[in-house]
CSV table of C-alpha atoms in Angstrom, one decimal:
chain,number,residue,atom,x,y,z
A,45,UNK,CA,0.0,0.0,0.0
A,46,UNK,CA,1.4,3.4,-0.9
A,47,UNK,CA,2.0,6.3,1.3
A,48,UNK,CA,-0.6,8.8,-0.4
A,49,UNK,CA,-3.4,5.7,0.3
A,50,UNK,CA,-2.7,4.9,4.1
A,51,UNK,CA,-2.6,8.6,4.5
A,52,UNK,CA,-6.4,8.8,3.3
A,53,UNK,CA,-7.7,6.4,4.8
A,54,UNK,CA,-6.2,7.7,8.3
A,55,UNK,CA,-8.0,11.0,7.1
A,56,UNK,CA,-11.2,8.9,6.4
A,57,UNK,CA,-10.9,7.4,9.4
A,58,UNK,CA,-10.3,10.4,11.8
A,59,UNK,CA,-13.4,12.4,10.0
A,60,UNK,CA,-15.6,9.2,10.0
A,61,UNK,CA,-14.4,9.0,14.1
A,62,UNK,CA,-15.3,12.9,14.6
A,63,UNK,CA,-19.0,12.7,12.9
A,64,UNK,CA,-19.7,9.7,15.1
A,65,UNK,CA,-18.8,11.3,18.1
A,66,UNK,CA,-20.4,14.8,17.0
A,67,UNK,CA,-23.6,12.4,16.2
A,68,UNK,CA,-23.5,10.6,19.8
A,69,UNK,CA,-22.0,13.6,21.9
A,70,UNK,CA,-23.8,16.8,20.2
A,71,UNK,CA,-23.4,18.5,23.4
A,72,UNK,CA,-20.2,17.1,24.7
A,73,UNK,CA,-18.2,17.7,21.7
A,74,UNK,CA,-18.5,21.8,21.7
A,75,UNK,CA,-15.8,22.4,24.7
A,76,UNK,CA,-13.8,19.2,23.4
A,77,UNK,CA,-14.1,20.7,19.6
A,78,UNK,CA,-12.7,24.2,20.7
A,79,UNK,CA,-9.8,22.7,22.8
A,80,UNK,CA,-9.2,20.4,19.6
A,81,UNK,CA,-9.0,23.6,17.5
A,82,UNK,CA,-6.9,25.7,19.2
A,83,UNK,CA,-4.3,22.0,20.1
A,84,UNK,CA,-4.2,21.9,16.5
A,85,UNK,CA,-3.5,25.2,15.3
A,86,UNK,CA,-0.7,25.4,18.3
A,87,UNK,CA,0.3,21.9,16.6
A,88,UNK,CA,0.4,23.3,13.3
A,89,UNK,CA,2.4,26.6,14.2
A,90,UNK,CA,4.8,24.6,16.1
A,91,UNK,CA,5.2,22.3,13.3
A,92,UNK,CA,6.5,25.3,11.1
A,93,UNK,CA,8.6,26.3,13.5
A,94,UNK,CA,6.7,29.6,15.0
């Protein structure tokens, strides 16, 4: 299996994993979806070196 093919379907199965959880959790998921957010914009600025 390539790379570019294991890498969608992690993708597919870390979106499929978030609706199911937003489906289950509607209420639960707003604080946990802001914190996930702001991790992964820290993630994503620390990943390009800021």
């Amino acid at each position: 299996m390539s790379d570019f093919k294991r890498h969608g379907l992690v993708m597919v199965g870390i979106l499929v994993t978030v609706v199911a959880v937003r489906i289950l959790f509607p209420t639960a998921f707003d604080g946990v979806g802001n914190g996930l957010v702001t991790g992964l914009h820290d993630f994503k600025a620390w990943v390009r070196g800021g």
